[in-house]
PDB file of C-alpha atoms in Angstrom:
ATOM      1  CA  UNK A   1      -6.601 -14.804 -20.169  1.00 44.00           C
ATOM      2  CA  UNK A   2      -3.066 -16.178 -20.094  1.00 46.00           C
ATOM      3  CA  UNK A   3      -1.591 -16.108 -16.583  1.00 50.00           C
ATOM      4  CA  UNK A   4       1.427 -14.097 -17.723  1.00 48.00           C
ATOM      5  CA  UNK A   5      -0.806 -11.330 -19.152  1.00 60.00           C
ATOM      6  CA  UNK A   6      -3.180 -10.971 -16.213  1.00 77.00           C
ATOM      7  CA  UNK A   7      -3.300  -7.597 -14.506  1.00 93.00           C
ATOM      8  CA  UNK A   8      -2.354  -7.399 -10.843  1.00 96.00           C
ATOM      9  CA  UNK A   9      -5.502  -5.313 -10.302  1.00 97.00           C
ATOM     10  CA  UNK A  10      -8.499  -5.120 -12.627  1.00 97.00           C
ATOM     11  CA  UNK A  11     -11.506  -2.972 -11.742  1.00 98.00           C
ATOM     12  CA  UNK A  12     -14.590  -2.529 -13.894  1.00 97.00           C
ATOM     13  CA  UNK A  13     -17.513  -0.155 -13.245  1.00 98.00           C
ATOM     14  CA  UNK A  14     -16.979  -0.120  -9.477  1.00 98.00           C
ATOM     15  CA  UNK A  15     -19.170   2.063  -7.284  1.00 98.00           C
ATOM     16  CA  UNK A  16     -18.938   2.367  -3.505  1.00 98.00           C
ATOM     17  CA  UNK A  17     -21.317   4.353  -1.326  1.00 97.00           C
ATOM     18  CA  UNK A  18     -21.796   4.936   2.380  1.00 96.00           C
ATOM     19  CA  UNK A  19     -25.521   5.436   2.592  1.00 95.00           C
ATOM     20  CA  UNK A  20     -26.323   8.274   0.201  1.00 95.00           C
ATOM     21  CA  UNK A  21     -22.682   9.406   0.054  1.00 95.00           C
ATOM     22  CA  UNK A  22     -20.918   8.087  -3.054  1.00 97.00           C
ATOM     23  CA  UNK A  23     -17.112   7.937  -2.719  1.00 97.00           C
ATOM     24  CA  UNK A  24     -16.253   5.978  -5.889  1.00 97.00           C
ATOM     25  CA  UNK A  25     -18.551   6.130  -8.910  1.00 97.00           C
ATOM     26  CA  UNK A  26     -18.343   3.698 -11.818  1.00 97.00           C
ATOM     27  CA  UNK A  27     -14.533   3.601 -11.870  1.00 98.00           C
ATOM     28  CA  UNK A  28     -12.488   1.266 -14.063  1.00 97.00           C
ATOM     29  CA  UNK A  29      -8.732   0.716 -14.117  1.00 96.00           C
ATOM     30  CA  UNK A  30      -6.021  -1.841 -14.850  1.00 96.00           C
ATOM     31  CA  UNK A  31      -2.679  -2.150 -13.034  1.00 97.00           C
ATOM     32  CA  UNK A  32      -0.037  -4.404 -14.626  1.00 96.00           C
ATOM     33  CA  UNK A  33       1.896  -6.885 -12.521  1.00 95.00           C
ATOM     34  CA  UNK A  34       5.205  -5.974 -10.937  1.00 95.00           C
ATOM     35  CA  UNK A  35       4.568  -2.228 -10.691  1.00 96.00           C
ATOM     36  CA  UNK A  36       4.952   0.207  -7.805  1.00 95.00           C
ATOM     37  CA  UNK A  37       1.827   2.341  -7.842  1.00 97.00           C
ATOM     38  CA  UNK A  38       1.452   5.628  -6.001  1.00 95.00           C
ATOM     39  CA  UNK A  39      -2.178   6.133  -4.940  1.00 97.00           C
ATOM     40  CA  UNK A  40      -2.813   9.826  -4.375  1.00 95.00           C
ATOM     41  CA  UNK A  41      -5.716  12.122  -3.653  1.00 94.00           C
ATOM     42  CA  UNK A  42      -7.113  14.420  -0.972  1.00 92.00           C
ATOM     43  CA  UNK A  43      -8.568  13.122   2.276  1.00 89.00           C
ATOM     44  CA  UNK A  44     -11.989  11.599   1.690  1.00 89.00           C
ATOM     45  CA  UNK A  45     -11.334  10.857  -1.976  1.00 93.00           C
ATOM     46  CA  UNK A  46     -11.877   7.103  -1.553  1.00 94.00           C
ATOM     47  CA  UNK A  47      -8.282   5.871  -1.355  1.00 95.00           C
ATOM     48  CA  UNK A  48      -8.781   3.843   1.814  1.00 94.00           C
ATOM     49  CA  UNK A  49     -12.139   2.524   0.582  1.00 96.00           C
ATOM     50  CA  UNK A  50     -10.468   1.309  -2.604  1.00 97.00           C
ATOM     51  CA  UNK A  51      -7.710  -0.374  -0.607  1.00 97.00           C
ATOM     52  CA  UNK A  52     -10.203  -2.085   1.693  1.00 96.00           C
ATOM     53  CA  UNK A  53     -12.147  -3.365  -1.309  1.00 97.00           C
ATOM     54  CA  UNK A  54      -8.987  -4.867  -2.783  1.00 97.00           C
ATOM     55  CA  UNK A  55      -8.099  -6.536   0.514  1.00 96.00           C
ATOM     56  CA  UNK A  56     -11.597  -7.973   0.980  1.00 94.00           C
ATOM     57  CA  UNK A  57     -12.445  -5.843   4.005  1.00 94.00           C
ATOM     58  CA  UNK A  58     -15.277  -4.107   2.148  1.00 95.00           C
ATOM     59  CA  UNK A  59     -17.600  -6.133  -0.064  1.00 93.00           C
ATOM     60  CA  UNK A  60     -20.775  -4.014  -0.295  1.00 95.00           C
ATOM     61  CA  UNK A  61     -20.010  -2.376  -3.629  1.00 97.00           C
ATOM     62  CA  UNK A  62     -21.234  -2.752  -7.190  1.00 97.00           C
ATOM     63  CA  UNK A  63     -19.070  -3.619 -10.168  1.00 97.00           C
ATOM     64  CA  UNK A  64     -16.141  -6.004 -10.432  1.00 96.00           C
ATOM     65  CA  UNK A  65     -12.718  -6.100  -8.783  1.00 96.00           C
ATOM     66  CA  UNK A  66     -10.153  -8.794  -9.571  1.00 96.00           C
ATOM     67  CA  UNK A  67      -6.752  -9.546  -8.068  1.00 96.00           C
ATOM     68  CA  UNK A  68      -4.452 -11.451 -10.423  1.00 93.00           C
ATOM     69  CA  UNK A  69      -7.503 -12.404 -12.479  1.00 93.00           C
ATOM     70  CA  UNK A  70      -9.512 -13.767  -9.546  1.00 94.00           C
ATOM     71  CA  UNK A  71     -12.588 -12.369  -7.782  1.00 95.00           C
ATOM     72  CA  UNK A  72     -11.793 -11.050  -4.337  1.00 95.00           C
ATOM     73  CA  UNK A  73     -12.241 -13.769  -1.722  1.00 91.00           C
ATOM     74  CA  UNK A  74     -10.339 -16.295   0.372  1.00 87.00           C
ATOM     75  CA  UNK A  75      -7.813 -17.080  -2.394  1.00 88.00           C
ATOM     76  CA  UNK A  76      -6.940 -13.447  -3.071  1.00 92.00           C
ATOM     77  CA  UNK A  77      -6.741 -12.598   0.637  1.00 88.00           C
ATOM     78  CA  UNK A  78      -3.909 -15.122   0.978  1.00 88.00           C
ATOM     79  CA  UNK A  79      -2.017 -13.357  -1.825  1.00 92.00           C
ATOM     80  CA  UNK A  80      -2.537  -9.783  -0.581  1.00 96.00           C
ATOM     81  CA  UNK A  81      -0.606  -8.181   2.302  1.00 96.00           C
ATOM     82  CA  UNK A  82      -2.301  -5.106   3.779  1.00 95.00           C
ATOM     83  CA  UNK A  83      -0.879  -2.352   5.945  1.00 94.00           C
ATOM     84  CA  UNK A  84      -3.662  -0.127   7.348  1.00 92.00           C
ATOM     85  CA  UNK A  85      -3.058   3.483   8.317  1.00 86.00           C
ATOM     86  CA  UNK A  86      -3.417   2.761  12.050  1.00 88.00           C
ATOM     87  CA  UNK A  87      -1.392   0.596  14.438  1.00 91.00           C
ATOM     88  CA  UNK A  88      -3.061  -2.791  14.923  1.00 93.00           C
ATOM     89  CA  UNK A  89      -0.633  -4.301  17.459  1.00 96.00           C
ATOM     90  CA  UNK A  90      -1.427  -4.320  21.210  1.00 97.00           C
ATOM     91  CA  UNK A  91       0.804  -2.123  23.339  1.00 97.00           C
ATOM     92  CA  UNK A  92       2.084  -4.968  25.511  1.00 98.00           C
ATOM     93  CA  UNK A  93       3.493  -6.885  22.536  1.00 98.00           C
ATOM     94  CA  UNK A  94       7.222  -6.799  21.840  1.00 98.00           C
ATOM     95  CA  UNK A  95       8.728  -6.655  18.367  1.00 98.00           C
ATOM     96  CA  UNK A  96       9.846 -10.285  18.752  1.00 98.00           C
ATOM     97  CA  UNK A  97       6.358 -11.377  19.813  1.00 98.00           C
ATOM     98  CA  UNK A  98       4.856  -9.535  16.842  1.00 98.00           C
ATOM     99  CA  UNK A  99       7.162 -11.384  14.459  1.00 98.00           C
ATOM    100  CA  UNK A 100       6.313 -14.731  16.075  1.00 97.00           C
ATOM    101  CA  UNK A 101       2.611 -13.889  15.877  1.00 96.00           C
ATOM    102  CA  UNK A 102       2.812 -13.172  12.145  1.00 97.00           C
ATOM    103  CA  UNK A 103       4.871 -16.334  11.597  1.00 97.00           C
ATOM    104  CA  UNK A 104       2.130 -18.386  13.282  1.00 96.00           C
ATOM    105  CA  UNK A 105      -0.684 -16.610  11.455  1.00 93.00           C
ATOM    106  CA  UNK A 106       0.639 -16.417   7.881  1.00 93.00           C
ATOM    107  CA  UNK A 107       2.101 -19.373   6.015  1.00 92.00           C
ATOM    108  CA  UNK A 108       3.890 -17.053   3.590  1.00 93.00           C
ATOM    109  CA  UNK A 109       5.693 -15.067   6.327  1.00 96.00           C
ATOM    110  CA  UNK A 110       9.516 -15.105   6.314  1.00 95.00           C
ATOM    111  CA  UNK A 111      10.517 -15.033   9.966  1.00 96.00           C
ATOM    112  CA  UNK A 112      14.273 -14.966   9.326  1.00 96.00           C
ATOM    113  CA  UNK A 113      13.906 -11.988   6.994  1.00 94.00           C
ATOM    114  CA  UNK A 114      11.768 -10.197   9.592  1.00 95.00           C
ATOM    115  CA  UNK A 115      14.465 -10.428  12.256  1.00 96.00           C
ATOM    116  CA  UNK A 116      17.063  -9.314   9.703  1.00 93.00           C
ATOM    117  CA  UNK A 117      14.976  -6.266   8.808  1.00 92.00           C
ATOM    118  CA  UNK A 118      14.362  -5.552  12.480  1.00 94.00           C
ATOM    119  CA  UNK A 119      18.076  -4.875  12.857  1.00 92.00           C
ATOM    120  CA  UNK A 120      18.207  -2.856   9.645  1.00 89.00           C
ATOM    121  CA  UNK A 121      15.417  -0.641  10.999  1.00 90.00           C
ATOM    122  CA  UNK A 122      17.241  -0.110  14.322  1.00 92.00           C
ATOM    123  CA  UNK A 123      14.527  -1.834  16.367  1.00 95.00           C
ATOM    124  CA  UNK A 124      15.208  -4.000  19.421  1.00 97.00           C
ATOM    125  CA  UNK A 125      13.435  -7.399  19.614  1.00 97.00           C
ATOM    126  CA  UNK A 126      12.424  -6.865  23.239  1.00 98.00           C
ATOM    127  CA  UNK A 127      11.012  -3.373  22.765  1.00 97.00           C
ATOM    128  CA  UNK A 128       7.289  -3.101  23.503  1.00 98.00           C
ATOM    129  CA  UNK A 129       4.963  -1.430  21.017  1.00 97.00           C
ATOM    130  CA  UNK A 130       3.691   1.038  23.642  1.00 97.00           C
ATOM    131  CA  UNK A 131       7.220   2.336  24.261  1.00 97.00           C
ATOM    132  CA  UNK A 132       7.943   2.906  20.555  1.00 95.00           C
ATOM    133  CA  UNK A 133       7.621   6.244  18.818  1.00 91.00           C
ATOM    134  CA  UNK A 134       5.098   6.555  15.993  1.00 88.00           C
ATOM    135  CA  UNK A 135       7.921   6.194  13.492  1.00 87.00           C
ATOM    136  CA  UNK A 136       9.212   3.030  15.185  1.00 92.00           C
ATOM    137  CA  UNK A 137       5.732   1.518  15.186  1.00 93.00           C
ATOM    138  CA  UNK A 138       5.356   2.261  11.491  1.00 89.00           C
ATOM    139  CA  UNK A 139       8.696   0.607  10.736  1.00 91.00           C
ATOM    140  CA  UNK A 140       7.655  -2.513  12.652  1.00 94.00           C
ATOM    141  CA  UNK A 141       4.254  -2.729  10.956  1.00 94.00           C
ATOM    142  CA  UNK A 142       5.822  -2.192   7.549  1.00 92.00           C
ATOM    143  CA  UNK A 143       8.413  -4.944   7.956  1.00 93.00           C
ATOM    144  CA  UNK A 144       5.750  -7.358   9.225  1.00 95.00           C
ATOM    145  CA  UNK A 145       3.664  -6.807   6.116  1.00 95.00           C
ATOM    146  CA  UNK A 146       6.594  -6.820   3.679  1.00 93.00           C
ATOM    147  CA  UNK A 147       7.990 -10.077   5.063  1.00 94.00           C
ATOM    148  CA  UNK A 148       4.998 -11.922   3.649  1.00 95.00           C
ATOM    149  CA  UNK A 149       5.586 -13.466   0.210  1.00 95.00           C
ATOM    150  CA  UNK A 150       2.563 -11.756  -1.321  1.00 95.00           C
ATOM    151  CA  UNK A 151       1.594 -11.002  -4.907  1.00 94.00           C
ATOM    152  CA  UNK A 152       0.125  -7.616  -3.973  1.00 97.00           C
ATOM    153  CA  UNK A 153       1.151  -5.274  -1.143  1.00 96.00           C
ATOM    154  CA  UNK A 154      -1.435  -2.649  -0.208  1.00 96.00           C
ATOM    155  CA  UNK A 155       0.139   0.039   1.973  1.00 95.00           C
ATOM    156  CA  UNK A 156      -1.948   2.890   3.416  1.00 93.00           C
ATOM    157  CA  UNK A 157       0.303   5.860   4.307  1.00 89.00           C
ATOM    158  CA  UNK A 158       3.188   3.654   5.491  1.00 86.00           C
ATOM    159  CA  UNK A 159       5.805   6.346   6.166  1.00 79.00           C
ATOM    160  CA  UNK A 160       3.855   9.273   7.587  1.00 77.00           C
ATOM    161  CA  UNK A 161       5.607   9.132  10.965  1.00 72.00           C
ATOM    162  CA  UNK A 162       9.104   8.348   9.664  1.00 76.00           C
ATOM    163  CA  UNK A 163      11.629  11.176   9.542  1.00 77.00           C
ATOM    164  CA  UNK A 164      12.771  12.208   6.039  1.00 76.00           C
ATOM    165  CA  UNK A 165      16.370  11.140   6.606  1.00 74.00           C
ATOM    166  CA  UNK A 166      15.273   7.522   7.178  1.00 76.00           C
ATOM    167  CA  UNK A 167      12.549   7.411   4.525  1.00 80.00           C
ATOM    168  CA  UNK A 168      14.787   6.688   1.550  1.00 80.00           C
ATOM    169  CA  UNK A 169      16.723   3.956   3.371  1.00 80.00           C
ATOM    170  CA  UNK A 170      13.509   2.265   4.490  1.00 80.00           C
ATOM    171  CA  UNK A 171      11.947   2.321   1.020  1.00 82.00           C
ATOM    172  CA  UNK A 172      15.160   0.993  -0.533  1.00 83.00           C
ATOM    173  CA  UNK A 173      15.154  -1.839   2.013  1.00 79.00           C
ATOM    174  CA  UNK A 174      11.507  -2.640   1.332  1.00 78.00           C
ATOM    175  CA  UNK A 175      11.864  -2.579  -2.444  1.00 83.00           C
ATOM    176  CA  UNK A 176      15.003  -4.665  -2.305  1.00 84.00           C
ATOM    177  CA  UNK A 177      13.255  -7.370  -0.302  1.00 80.00           C
ATOM    178  CA  UNK A 178       9.928  -7.705  -2.117  1.00 87.00           C
ATOM    179  CA  UNK A 179       9.332 -10.884  -4.151  1.00 91.00           C
ATOM    180  CA  UNK A 180      10.106 -10.677  -7.842  1.00 90.00           C
ATOM    181  CA  UNK A 181       7.041  -9.780  -9.870  1.00 92.00           C
ATOM    182  CA  UNK A 182       5.030  -8.533  -6.893  1.00 95.00           C
ATOM    183  CA  UNK A 183       2.995  -5.335  -7.078  1.00 96.00           C
ATOM    184  CA  UNK A 184       2.865  -2.519  -4.536  1.00 96.00           C
ATOM    185  CA  UNK A 185      -0.075  -0.118  -4.178  1.00 97.00           C
ATOM    186  CA  UNK A 186       1.024   2.642  -1.808  1.00 95.00           C
ATOM    187  CA  UNK A 187      -1.095   5.616  -0.777  1.00 94.00           C
ATOM    188  CA  UNK A 188       0.743   8.747   0.259  1.00 89.00           C
ATOM    189  CA  UNK A 189       0.505  12.508   0.641  1.00 85.00           C
ATOM    190  CA  UNK A 190       4.293  12.814   0.300  1.00 82.00           C
ATOM    191  CA  UNK A 191       4.211  13.193  -3.468  1.00 83.00           C
ATOM    192  CA  UNK A 192       7.591  14.892  -3.858  1.00 77.00           C
ATOM    193  CA  UNK A 193       9.494  12.504  -1.590  1.00 74.00           C
ATOM    194  CA  UNK A 194       8.089   9.353  -3.219  1.00 80.00           C
ATOM    195  CA  UNK A 195       8.223  10.302  -6.897  1.00 82.00           C
ATOM    196  CA  UNK A 196      11.439   8.389  -7.598  1.00 85.00           C
ATOM    197  CA  UNK A 197       9.877   5.175  -6.240  1.00 89.00           C
ATOM    198  CA  UNK A 198       6.719   4.990  -8.343  1.00 93.00           C
ATOM    199  CA  UNK A 199       6.252   3.355 -11.735  1.00 95.00           C
ATOM    200  CA  UNK A 200       2.628   4.461 -12.009  1.00 96.00           C
ATOM    201  CA  UNK A 201       0.751   7.471 -10.643  1.00 96.00           C
ATOM    202  CA  UNK A 202      -2.880   6.766  -9.736  1.00 97.00           C
ATOM    203  CA  UNK A 203      -4.838   9.820  -8.605  1.00 97.00           C
ATOM    204  CA  UNK A 204      -8.453   9.648  -7.490  1.00 96.00           C
ATOM    205  CA  UNK A 205     -10.817  12.433  -6.530  1.00 95.00           C
ATOM    206  CA  UNK A 206     -14.330  13.712  -7.197  1.00 94.00           C
ATOM    207  CA  UNK A 207     -15.410  10.026  -7.145  1.00 96.00           C
ATOM    208  CA  UNK A 208     -13.329   9.272 -10.259  1.00 96.00           C
ATOM    209  CA  UNK A 209      -9.935   8.066 -11.442  1.00 97.00           C
ATOM    210  CA  UNK A 210      -8.383  11.347 -12.584  1.00 96.00           C
ATOM    211  CA  UNK A 211      -4.899  10.084 -13.468  1.00 96.00           C
ATOM    212  CA  UNK A 212      -3.590   6.592 -14.254  1.00 96.00           C
ATOM    213  CA  UNK A 213      -0.288   7.071 -16.037  1.00 95.00           C
ATOM    214  CA  UNK A 214       3.326   5.952 -15.986  1.00 95.00           C
ATOM    215  CA  UNK A 215       5.657   8.333 -14.150  1.00 93.00           C
ATOM    216  CA  UNK A 216       8.195   7.955 -16.973  1.00 93.00           C
ATOM    217  CA  UNK A 217       5.557   9.205 -19.441  1.00 94.00           C
ATOM    218  CA  UNK A 218       4.884  12.224 -17.246  1.00 90.00           C
ATOM    219  CA  UNK A 219       8.601  12.982 -17.075  1.00 89.00           C
ATOM    220  CA  UNK A 220       8.890  12.695 -20.861  1.00 92.00           C
ATOM    221  CA  UNK A 221       6.171  15.362 -21.134  1.00 92.00           C
ATOM    222  CA  UNK A 222       8.168  17.611 -18.799  1.00 91.00           C
ATOM    223  CA  UNK A 223       5.948  17.163 -15.747  1.00 89.00           C
ATOM    224  CA  UNK A 224       6.927  16.182 -12.250  1.00 91.00           C
ATOM    225  CA  UNK A 225       4.509  14.172 -10.132  1.00 91.00           C
ATOM    226  CA  UNK A 226       4.231  17.077  -7.711  1.00 89.00           C
ATOM    227  CA  UNK A 227       3.328  19.502 -10.517  1.00 91.00           C
ATOM    228  CA  UNK A 228       0.670  17.139 -11.819  1.00 92.00           C
ATOM    229  CA  UNK A 229      -0.782  16.668  -8.334  1.00 92.00           C
ATOM    230  CA  UNK A 230      -1.082  20.439  -7.889  1.00 91.00           C
ATOM    231  CA  UNK A 231      -2.794  20.744 -11.278  1.00 93.00           C
ATOM    232  CA  UNK A 232      -5.274  17.948 -10.558  1.00 93.00           C
ATOM    233  CA  UNK A 233      -5.913  19.006  -6.953  1.00 92.00           C
ATOM    234  CA  UNK A 234      -5.244  22.784  -6.925  1.00 88.00           C
ATOM    235  CA  UNK A 235      -6.974  23.405  -3.599  1.00 75.00           C
ATOM    236  CA  UNK A 236      -5.183  20.673  -1.597  1.00 62.00           C
ATOM    237  CA  UNK A 237      -2.580  22.122   0.757  1.00 53.00           C
TER     238      UNK A 237
END
């Protein structure tokens, strides 16, 4: 396959189980490069499992998963930036120390951009993680991940603790700073708030891919993302 036509994510006949409990069953999907993908579904639908497979954190599955045409391994891990749904920084660490840590750990980390975004997110360099609110911690973790020059950004509920008034500004800042041609896979329960951001809606549930469609196509058919979500998952509050 020509490099320019490779998918950012290619999954074929993938199944993931935890013991006898199957969370993803024989799923296949393709995500083109350069897209912002909203990953949606109820709790326990397999969203986080899928993200961990793509980032190489889970490898006991059947089927095939490729990132930019390559099997998941050391090479793809260097090209994927992952934001888990829980804080991974120690409480004693300051924002400045966290930035320096990432700069030492990742060759593709832009330290200057990180300090620039720190100011844009109203965070002080000397502030310790343990003194930050949940929203502040999420901002710090998000900027750390987005300041890597990655091909794929995998973000698990990145804005759950951020107040609505700041959400749009933060997403605009993130999208304006991502490398050209990079792909973002972002899981969220905030379907209404994030609809304007997404190029593609990817909904999983009942072990399957239930929706994989362009948001513009949905709009052309007179459907909002929120309406579609309620139709696909009618019992999710």
